[in-house]
XYZ file of C-alpha atoms in Angstrom:
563
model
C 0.000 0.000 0.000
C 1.371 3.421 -0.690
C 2.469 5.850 2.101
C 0.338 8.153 2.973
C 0.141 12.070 3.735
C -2.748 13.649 6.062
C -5.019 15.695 3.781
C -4.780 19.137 3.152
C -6.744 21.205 5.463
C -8.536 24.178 4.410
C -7.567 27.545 3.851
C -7.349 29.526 6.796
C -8.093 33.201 5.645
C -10.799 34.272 3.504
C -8.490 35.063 0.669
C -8.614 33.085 -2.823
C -7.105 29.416 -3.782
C -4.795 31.499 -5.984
C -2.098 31.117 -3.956
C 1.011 28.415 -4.714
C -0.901 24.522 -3.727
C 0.461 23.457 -0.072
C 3.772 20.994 -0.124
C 1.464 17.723 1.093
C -1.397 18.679 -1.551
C -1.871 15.467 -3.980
C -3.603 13.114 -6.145
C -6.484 11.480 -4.483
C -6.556 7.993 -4.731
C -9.746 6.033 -5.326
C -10.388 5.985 -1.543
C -10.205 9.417 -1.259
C -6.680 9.602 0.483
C -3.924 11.921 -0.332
C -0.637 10.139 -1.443
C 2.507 10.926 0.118
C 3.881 14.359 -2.429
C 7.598 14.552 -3.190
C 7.498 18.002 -1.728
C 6.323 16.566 1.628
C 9.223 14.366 2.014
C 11.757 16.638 0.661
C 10.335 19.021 3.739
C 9.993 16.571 5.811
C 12.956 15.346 5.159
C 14.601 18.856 5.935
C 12.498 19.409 9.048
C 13.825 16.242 10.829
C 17.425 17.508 9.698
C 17.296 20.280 11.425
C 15.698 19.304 14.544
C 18.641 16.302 14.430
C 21.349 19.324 13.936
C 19.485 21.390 16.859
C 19.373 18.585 19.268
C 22.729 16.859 18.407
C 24.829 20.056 19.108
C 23.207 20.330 22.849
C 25.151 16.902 23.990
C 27.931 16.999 20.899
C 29.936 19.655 22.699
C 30.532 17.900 26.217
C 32.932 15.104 25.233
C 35.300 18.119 23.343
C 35.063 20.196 26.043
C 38.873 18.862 27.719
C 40.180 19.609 23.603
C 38.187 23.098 23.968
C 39.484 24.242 27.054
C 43.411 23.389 26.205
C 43.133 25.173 23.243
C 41.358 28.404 24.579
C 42.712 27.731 27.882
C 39.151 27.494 29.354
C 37.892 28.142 33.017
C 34.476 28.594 33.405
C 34.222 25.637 30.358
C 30.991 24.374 31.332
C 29.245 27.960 29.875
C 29.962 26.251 26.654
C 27.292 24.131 27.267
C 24.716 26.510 29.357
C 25.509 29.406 27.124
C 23.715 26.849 23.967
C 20.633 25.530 26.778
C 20.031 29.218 28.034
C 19.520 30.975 24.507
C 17.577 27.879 22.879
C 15.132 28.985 26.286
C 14.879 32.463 26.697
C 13.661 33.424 22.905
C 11.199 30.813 22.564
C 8.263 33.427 23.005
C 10.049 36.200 20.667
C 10.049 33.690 17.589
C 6.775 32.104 18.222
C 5.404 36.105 17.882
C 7.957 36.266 14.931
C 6.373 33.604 13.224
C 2.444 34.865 13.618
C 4.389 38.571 12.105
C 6.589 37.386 9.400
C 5.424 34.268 8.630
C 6.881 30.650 9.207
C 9.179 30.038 6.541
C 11.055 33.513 6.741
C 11.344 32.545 10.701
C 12.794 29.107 10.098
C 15.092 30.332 7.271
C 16.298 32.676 9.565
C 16.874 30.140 12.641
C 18.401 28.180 10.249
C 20.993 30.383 9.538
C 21.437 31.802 13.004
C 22.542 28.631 14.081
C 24.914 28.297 11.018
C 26.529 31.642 11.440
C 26.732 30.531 15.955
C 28.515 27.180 14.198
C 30.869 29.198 11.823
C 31.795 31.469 15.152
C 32.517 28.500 17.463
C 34.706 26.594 14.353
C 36.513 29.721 14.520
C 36.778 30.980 17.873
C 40.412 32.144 19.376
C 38.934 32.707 23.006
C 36.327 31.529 25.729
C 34.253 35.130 25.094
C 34.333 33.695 21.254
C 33.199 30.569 21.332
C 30.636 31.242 24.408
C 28.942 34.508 21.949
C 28.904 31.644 19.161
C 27.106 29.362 21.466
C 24.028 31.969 22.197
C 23.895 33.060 18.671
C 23.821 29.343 17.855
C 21.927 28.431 20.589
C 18.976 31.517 19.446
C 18.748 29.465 15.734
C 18.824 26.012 17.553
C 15.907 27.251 20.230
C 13.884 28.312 17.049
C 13.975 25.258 14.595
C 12.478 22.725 16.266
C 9.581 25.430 17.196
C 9.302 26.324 13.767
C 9.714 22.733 12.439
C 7.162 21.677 15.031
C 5.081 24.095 14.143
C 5.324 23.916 10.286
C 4.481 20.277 10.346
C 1.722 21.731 12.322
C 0.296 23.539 9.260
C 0.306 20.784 7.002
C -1.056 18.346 8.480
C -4.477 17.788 9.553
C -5.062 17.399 13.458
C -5.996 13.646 13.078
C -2.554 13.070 11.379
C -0.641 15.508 13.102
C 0.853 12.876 16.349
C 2.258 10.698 13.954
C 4.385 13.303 12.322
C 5.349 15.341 15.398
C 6.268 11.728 16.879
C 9.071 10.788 14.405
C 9.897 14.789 14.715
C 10.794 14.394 18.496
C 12.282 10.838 18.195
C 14.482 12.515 15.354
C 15.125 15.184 18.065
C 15.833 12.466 20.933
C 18.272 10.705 18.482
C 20.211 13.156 17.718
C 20.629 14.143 21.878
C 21.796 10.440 22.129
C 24.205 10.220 18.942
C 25.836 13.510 20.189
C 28.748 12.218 22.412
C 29.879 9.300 20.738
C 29.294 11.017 16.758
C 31.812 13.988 19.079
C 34.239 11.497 19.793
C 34.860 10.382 16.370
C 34.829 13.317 14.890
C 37.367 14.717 17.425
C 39.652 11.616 17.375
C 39.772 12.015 13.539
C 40.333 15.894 13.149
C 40.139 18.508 15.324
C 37.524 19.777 17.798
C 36.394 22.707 15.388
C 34.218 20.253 12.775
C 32.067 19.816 15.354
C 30.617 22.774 14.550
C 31.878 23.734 10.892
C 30.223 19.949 10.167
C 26.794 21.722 10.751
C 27.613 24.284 7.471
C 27.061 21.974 4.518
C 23.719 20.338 6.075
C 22.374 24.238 7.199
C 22.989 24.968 3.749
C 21.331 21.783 2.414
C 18.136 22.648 4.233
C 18.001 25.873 3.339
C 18.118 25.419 -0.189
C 15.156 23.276 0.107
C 13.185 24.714 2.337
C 13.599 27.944 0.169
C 12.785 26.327 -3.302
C 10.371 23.811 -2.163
C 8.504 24.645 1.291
C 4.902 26.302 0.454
C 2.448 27.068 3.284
C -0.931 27.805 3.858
C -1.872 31.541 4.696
C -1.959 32.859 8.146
C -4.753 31.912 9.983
C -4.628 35.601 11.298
C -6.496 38.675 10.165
C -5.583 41.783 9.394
C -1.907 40.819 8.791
C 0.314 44.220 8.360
C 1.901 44.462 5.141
C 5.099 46.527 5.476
C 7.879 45.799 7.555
C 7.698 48.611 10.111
C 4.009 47.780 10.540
C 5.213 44.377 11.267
C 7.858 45.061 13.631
C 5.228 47.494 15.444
C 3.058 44.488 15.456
C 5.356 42.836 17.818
C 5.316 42.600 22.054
C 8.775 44.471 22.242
C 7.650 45.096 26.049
C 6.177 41.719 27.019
C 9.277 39.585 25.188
C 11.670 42.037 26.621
C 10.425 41.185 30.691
C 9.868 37.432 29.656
C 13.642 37.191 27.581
C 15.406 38.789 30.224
C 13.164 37.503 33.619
C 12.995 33.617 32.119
C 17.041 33.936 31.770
C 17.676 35.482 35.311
C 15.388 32.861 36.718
C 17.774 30.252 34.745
C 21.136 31.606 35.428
C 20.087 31.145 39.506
C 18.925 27.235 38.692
C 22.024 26.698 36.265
C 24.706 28.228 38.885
C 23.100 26.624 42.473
C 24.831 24.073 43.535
C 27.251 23.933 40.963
C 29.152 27.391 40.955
C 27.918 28.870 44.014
C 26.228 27.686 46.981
C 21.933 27.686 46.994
C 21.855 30.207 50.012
C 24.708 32.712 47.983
C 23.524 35.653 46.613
C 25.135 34.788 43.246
C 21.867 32.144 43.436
C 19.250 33.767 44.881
C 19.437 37.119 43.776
C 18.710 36.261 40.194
C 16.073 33.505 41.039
C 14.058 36.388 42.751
C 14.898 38.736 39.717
C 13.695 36.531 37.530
C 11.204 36.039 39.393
C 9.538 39.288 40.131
C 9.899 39.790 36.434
C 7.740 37.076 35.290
C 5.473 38.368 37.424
C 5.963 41.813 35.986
C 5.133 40.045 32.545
C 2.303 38.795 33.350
C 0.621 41.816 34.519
C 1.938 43.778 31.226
C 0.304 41.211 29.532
C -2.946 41.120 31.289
C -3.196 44.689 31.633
C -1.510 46.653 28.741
C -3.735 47.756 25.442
C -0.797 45.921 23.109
C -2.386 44.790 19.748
C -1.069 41.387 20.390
C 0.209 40.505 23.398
C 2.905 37.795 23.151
C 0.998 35.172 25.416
C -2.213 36.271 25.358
C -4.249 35.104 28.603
C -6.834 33.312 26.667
C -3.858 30.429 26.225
C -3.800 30.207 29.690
C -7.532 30.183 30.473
C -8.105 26.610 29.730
C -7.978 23.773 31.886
C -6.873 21.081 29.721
C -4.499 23.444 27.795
C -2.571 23.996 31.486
C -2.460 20.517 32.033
C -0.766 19.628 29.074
C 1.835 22.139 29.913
C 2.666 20.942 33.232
C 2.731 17.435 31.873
C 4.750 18.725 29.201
C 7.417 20.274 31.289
C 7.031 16.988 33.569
C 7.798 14.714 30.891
C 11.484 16.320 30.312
C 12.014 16.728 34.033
C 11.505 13.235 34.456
C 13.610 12.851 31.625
C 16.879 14.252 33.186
C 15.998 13.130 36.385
C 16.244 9.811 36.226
C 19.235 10.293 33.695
C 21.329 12.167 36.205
C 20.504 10.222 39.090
C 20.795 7.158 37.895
C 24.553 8.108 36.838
C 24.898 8.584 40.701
C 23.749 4.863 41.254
C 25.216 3.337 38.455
C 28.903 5.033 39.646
C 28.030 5.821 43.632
C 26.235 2.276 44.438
C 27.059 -0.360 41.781
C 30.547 1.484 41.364
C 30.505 0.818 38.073
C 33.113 2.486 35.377
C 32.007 5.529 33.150
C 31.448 3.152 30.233
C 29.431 1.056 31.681
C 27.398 3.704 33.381
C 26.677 4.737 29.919
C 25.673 1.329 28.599
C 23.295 1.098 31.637
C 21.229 3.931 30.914
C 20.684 3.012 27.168
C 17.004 1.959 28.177
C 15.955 5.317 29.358
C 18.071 6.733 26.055
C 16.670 4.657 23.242
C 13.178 3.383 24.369
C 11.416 7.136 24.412
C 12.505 6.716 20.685
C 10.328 4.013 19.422
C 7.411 4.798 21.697
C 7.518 8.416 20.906
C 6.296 7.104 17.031
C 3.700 4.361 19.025
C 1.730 6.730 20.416
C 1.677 9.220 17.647
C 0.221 6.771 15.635
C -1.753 5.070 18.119
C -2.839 8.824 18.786
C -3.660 9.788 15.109
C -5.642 6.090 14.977
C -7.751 6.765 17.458
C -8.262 10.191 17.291
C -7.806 10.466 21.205
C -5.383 11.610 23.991
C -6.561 11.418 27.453
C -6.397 7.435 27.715
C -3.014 7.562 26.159
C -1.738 10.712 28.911
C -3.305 8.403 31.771
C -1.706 5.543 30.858
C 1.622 7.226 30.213
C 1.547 9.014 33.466
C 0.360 5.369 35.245
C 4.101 3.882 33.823
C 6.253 7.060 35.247
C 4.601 6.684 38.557
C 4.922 2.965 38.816
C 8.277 2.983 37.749
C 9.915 5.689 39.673
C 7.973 4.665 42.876
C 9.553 1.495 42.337
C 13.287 2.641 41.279
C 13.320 3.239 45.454
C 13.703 -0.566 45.369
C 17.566 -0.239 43.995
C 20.401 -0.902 45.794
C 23.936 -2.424 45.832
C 22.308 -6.144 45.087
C 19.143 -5.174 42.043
C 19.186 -7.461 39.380
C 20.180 -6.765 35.942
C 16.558 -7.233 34.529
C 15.506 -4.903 37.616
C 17.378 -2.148 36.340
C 16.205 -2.331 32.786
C 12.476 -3.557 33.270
C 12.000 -0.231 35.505
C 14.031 2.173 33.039
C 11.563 0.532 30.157
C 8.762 1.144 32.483
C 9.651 4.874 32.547
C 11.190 5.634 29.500
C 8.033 4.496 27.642
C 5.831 6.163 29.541
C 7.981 9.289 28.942
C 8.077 8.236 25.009
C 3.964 8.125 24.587
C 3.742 11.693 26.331
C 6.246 13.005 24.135
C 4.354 13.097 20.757
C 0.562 13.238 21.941
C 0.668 16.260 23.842
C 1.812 19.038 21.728
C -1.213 17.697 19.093
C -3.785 17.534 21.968
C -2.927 21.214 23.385
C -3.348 22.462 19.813
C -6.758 21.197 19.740
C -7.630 23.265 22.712
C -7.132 26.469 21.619
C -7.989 28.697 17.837
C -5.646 28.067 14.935
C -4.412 31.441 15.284
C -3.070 30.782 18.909
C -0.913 27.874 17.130
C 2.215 29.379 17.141
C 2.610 30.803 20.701
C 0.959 27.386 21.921
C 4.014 25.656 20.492
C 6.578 28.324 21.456
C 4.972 28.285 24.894
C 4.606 24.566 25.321
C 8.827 24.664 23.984
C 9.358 26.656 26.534
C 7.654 24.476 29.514
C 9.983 21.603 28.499
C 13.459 23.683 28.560
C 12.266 24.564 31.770
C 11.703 20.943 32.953
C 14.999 20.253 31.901
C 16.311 22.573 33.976
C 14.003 21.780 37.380
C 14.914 18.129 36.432
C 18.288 18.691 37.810
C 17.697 20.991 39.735
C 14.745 19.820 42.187
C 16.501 16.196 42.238
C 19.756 17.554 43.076
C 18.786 19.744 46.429
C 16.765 16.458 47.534
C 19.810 14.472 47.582
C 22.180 16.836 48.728
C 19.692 17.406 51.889
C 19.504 13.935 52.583
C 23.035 13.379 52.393
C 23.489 16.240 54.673
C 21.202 15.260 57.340
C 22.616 11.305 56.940
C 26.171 11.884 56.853
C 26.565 10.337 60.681
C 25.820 7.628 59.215
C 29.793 7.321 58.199
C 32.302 7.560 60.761
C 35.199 8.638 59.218
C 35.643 13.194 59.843
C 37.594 13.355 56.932
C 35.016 11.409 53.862
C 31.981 13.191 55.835
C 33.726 17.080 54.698
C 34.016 15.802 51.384
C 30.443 14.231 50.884
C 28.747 17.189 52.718
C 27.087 20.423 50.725
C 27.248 18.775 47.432
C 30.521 16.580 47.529
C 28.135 13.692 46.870
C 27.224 14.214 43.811
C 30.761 15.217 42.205
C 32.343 12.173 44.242
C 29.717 9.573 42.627
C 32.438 7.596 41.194
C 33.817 4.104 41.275
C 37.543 5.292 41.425
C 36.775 7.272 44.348
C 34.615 5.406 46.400
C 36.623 1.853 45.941
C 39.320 4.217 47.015
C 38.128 4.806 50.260
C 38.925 1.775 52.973
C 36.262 -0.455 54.836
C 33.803 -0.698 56.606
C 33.736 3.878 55.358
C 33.280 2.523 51.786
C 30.196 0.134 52.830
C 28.507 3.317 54.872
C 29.128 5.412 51.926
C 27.515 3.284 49.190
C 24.576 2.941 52.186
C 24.398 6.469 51.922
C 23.912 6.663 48.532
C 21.497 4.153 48.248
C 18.883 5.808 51.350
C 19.725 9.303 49.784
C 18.193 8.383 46.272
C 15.834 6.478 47.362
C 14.681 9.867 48.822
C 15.227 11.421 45.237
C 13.486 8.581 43.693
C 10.078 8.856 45.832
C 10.213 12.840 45.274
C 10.039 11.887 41.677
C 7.236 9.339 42.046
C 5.490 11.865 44.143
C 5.735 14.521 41.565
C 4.947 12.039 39.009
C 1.210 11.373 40.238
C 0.681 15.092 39.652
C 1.136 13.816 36.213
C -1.422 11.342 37.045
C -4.396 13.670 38.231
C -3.808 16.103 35.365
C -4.363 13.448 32.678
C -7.124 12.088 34.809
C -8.746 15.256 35.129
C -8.161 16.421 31.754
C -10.596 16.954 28.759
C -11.262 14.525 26.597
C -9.881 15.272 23.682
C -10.866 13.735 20.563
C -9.071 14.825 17.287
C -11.294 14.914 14.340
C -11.544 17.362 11.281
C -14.434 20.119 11.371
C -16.021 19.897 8.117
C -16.866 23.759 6.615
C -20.746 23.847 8.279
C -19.571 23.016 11.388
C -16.591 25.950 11.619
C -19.229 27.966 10.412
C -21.394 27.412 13.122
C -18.698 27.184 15.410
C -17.440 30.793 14.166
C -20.801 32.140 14.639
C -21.314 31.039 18.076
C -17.688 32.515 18.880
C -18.658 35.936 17.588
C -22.239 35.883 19.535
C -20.422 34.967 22.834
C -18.052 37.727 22.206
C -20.786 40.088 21.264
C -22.590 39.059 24.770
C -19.402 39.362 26.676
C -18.832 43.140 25.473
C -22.923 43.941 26.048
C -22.246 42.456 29.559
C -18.773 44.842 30.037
């Protein structure tokens, strides 16, 4: 049976069908279906490229970071790495608004080569301020493709079909986090450290061309669209971006710094967590309150049940995400003191299964044209399994340590492509870009509270357990954090009995604290989806948005008689 591509949707502004045919438009066959275009895949194609590009140079950078810091004589070399995370977060909202303004394919042309010309820097940087300025400008491009590839896909195809699509998307994304160390490694054993980056020029390039020549969208489902350039730039939330760019990134600095370059009670740390705080706070009232012609998160995203459910569980399912997978480095190295290699080969469930299961449930999504089962269900796994990873110690079982990653990491996988669709169905077409830049945005920040949340848990528990060990001397080093850097079979087999045995019992009681946190924030998870709509994805046919627009416009003409 031929492969098949969703059917077109409709046009989304009253204009004429004069306009160039969408990429995915096609032949009907004699059942009605559209067959899969040769523009769709060469799109497609390019799409998955870029979110493979975007994703692989988050993790590609950490195993040349000893090269990197020889050769620009490096201090502060983990900003390498937070400098890329930080800027892919901050501008999510900005380019979601840039998209509405100018239109999706001028925004992802431009994050494509944003992250190009942030590649070309870093290949050629001489210093740390170099390379780290190449790493924001790259990390602003790699922050807007997979928004824009997300939300392309988006527009071309139909809700019903839309899981399946966004589902090899993500697990295209997820790949290309897991490829990024070792594909680092050879590249960095075979030449030097700078084609790392100058290897992402010739595939930019490659998807630019085709995105340019080939891509063809549908109009903007927005009205009154300005025309000129300064009425577009006047057109967008300078104000509201500005307090969320600059509150969202003091907010981050505090998380990305506590604990790691300064203590949680320093100043350095809380200062900019309350900053960033107050800010977003700030932002929300300019955005609630100010007469701005379009506000860049306008409150009616955030007046929907269902819609802030999927959020949360959203940001949850990335928290969970780099939870487990920095914690379970701690076990694998602090309890089992096993080597760095084989750490890495342990975790492989909870970095390849998301893959696979991420495509299940976008087709089992688009099949049955429903989401809350498939959230429930998902959320049911995570619980399970991190309830039960407080069951690991010194003695678990091989199978025991991969039947509860699976457990997880499927879970995990199955929320990954159905929620993005099903928050899309909540809200008007027009809201569909800053529901995907917003819903971006809630999963950068679960990454970040997914270390962050974890890592105060243990280091409390290992603080008020440290008696437990009687040797002065391996207490100073374990206290305020020591823990976690000294989670390593070298040092702990190091370390003489019976100290060793009340260290690796230390470990083991303090994560079983982390992992019942994380089973405890998990069933969150599990009263959202419970609680949530049901959605059920299905195509209005033209009567039915008719009616639907008409009953839209007399609520809104009753709301202002009421005001």
């Amino acid at each position: 049976m031929a492969a098949e591509t969703p059917p077109a949707l409709e046009r989304r502004s009253n204009e004429d069908d004069s306009s160039p045919p969408n990429v995915e438009s096609a032949t009907r066959d004699s059942h009605g279906k559209s067959k899969l275009s040769w523009r769709f895949v060469l799109v497609f194609g390019s799409l998955c490229a870029t979110m493979l590009l975007s994703a692989l140079d988050a993790t590609i950078i950490t195993v040349a970071l000893p090269d990197i810091s020889r050769a620009l004589h490096l201090t502060a070399y983990a900003w390498a790495v937070n400098a890329y995370t930080l800027s892919c977060t901050v501008f999510l909202l900005l380019i979601g608004q840039l998209a509405d303004v100018f239109d999706r394919k001028p925004t992802m042309l431009a994050s494509i080569v944003l992250f190009a010309v942030g590649s070309a820097i870093c290949g050629a940087a001489t210093s740390m301020g170099m390379l780290i300025a190449g790493r924001v400008v790259q990390g602003i491009g790699g922050g807007g493709i997979p928004v824009m590839a997300e939300l392309i896909v988006s527009d071309l195809v139909d809700i019903e079909q839309r899981p399946t699509y966004l589902g090899l998307l993500l697990a295209i994304a997820a790949l290309g986090t897991v490829i990024g160390p070792p594909i680092g490694g050879a590249i960095i054993s075979g030449t030097s450290w700078r084609w790392i980056f100058y290897i992402n020029l010739p595939l930019c390039g490659a998807a630019l061309v085709l995105l340019t020549f080939v891509l063809r969208l549908r109009d903007l489902p927005i009205d009154d669209i300005p025309k000129t350039f300064k009425a577009k730039m006047g057109r967008v939330d300078w104000v509201g971006n500005a307090l969320f760019a600059t509150s969202s990134l003091s907010l981050l600095l505090g998380l990305t710094m506590g604990g790691n370059d300064f203590p949680w009670g320093s100043y350095h740390v809380v200062v900019p967590i309350v900053l960033g705080v107050l800010g977003l706070v700030a932002f929300g009232l300019w955005e609630k309150y100010s007469r701005v012609a379009s506000p860049v998160l306008p409150s009616r995203l955030l007046n929907n049940y269902t819609a802030i459910s999927i959020y949360i569980q959203g940001m949850g399912t990335v928290l969970f995400l780099a939870w487990i997978t920095y914690f379970l480095i701690v076990y694998f190295q602090g309890v089992l003191l096993a080597s760095t290699s084989r750490s890495s080969t342990e975790l492989l469930p909870t970095i390849i299964i998301p893959l696979p299961f991420a495509i299940i449930g976008g087709i089992l999504m688009s099949q049955l044209k429903r989401a809350r089962e498939i959230h429930f269900v998902a959320a049911i796994l995570m619980t399970i399994g991190l309830g039960c990873f407080s069951l690991f110690d010194a003695s678990s079982s091989l199978g025991l340590r991969v039947g509860l990653q699976v457990l997880v990491s499927a879970g995990a996988g199955l929320l990954m492509a159905t929620l993005l669709p099903a928050v899309q169905s909540q809200l008007p077409e027009s809201d569909l870009a800053a529901v995907t830049a917003l819903f971006n945005f809630m999963r950068s920040l679960g990454g970040v509270w997914g270390v962050t949340i974890p890592s105060i848990i243990f280091n409390a528990r290992i603080n008020s357990n440290i008696h437990s060990v009687d040797d002065p001397s391996v207490q100073a080093t374990l206290l305020d954090g020591g823990a976690y850097s000294r989670a390593s079979k070298n040092i702990i087999s190091a370390i003489p009995q019976p100290t060793q045995t009340q260290v690796i019992d230390l470990y083991t009681y303090s994560l079983r604290a982390v992992w019942w946190a994380a089973a405890a924030f998990s069933v969150v998870g599990v009263v959202l989806a419970a609680t949530e709509k049901l959605i059920i994805l299905r195509i209005q046919t033209p009567a039915e948005k008719k009616k639907a627009k008409e009953e839209s416009v007399q609520k809104e003409t009753v709301s202002g008689e009421k005001a």
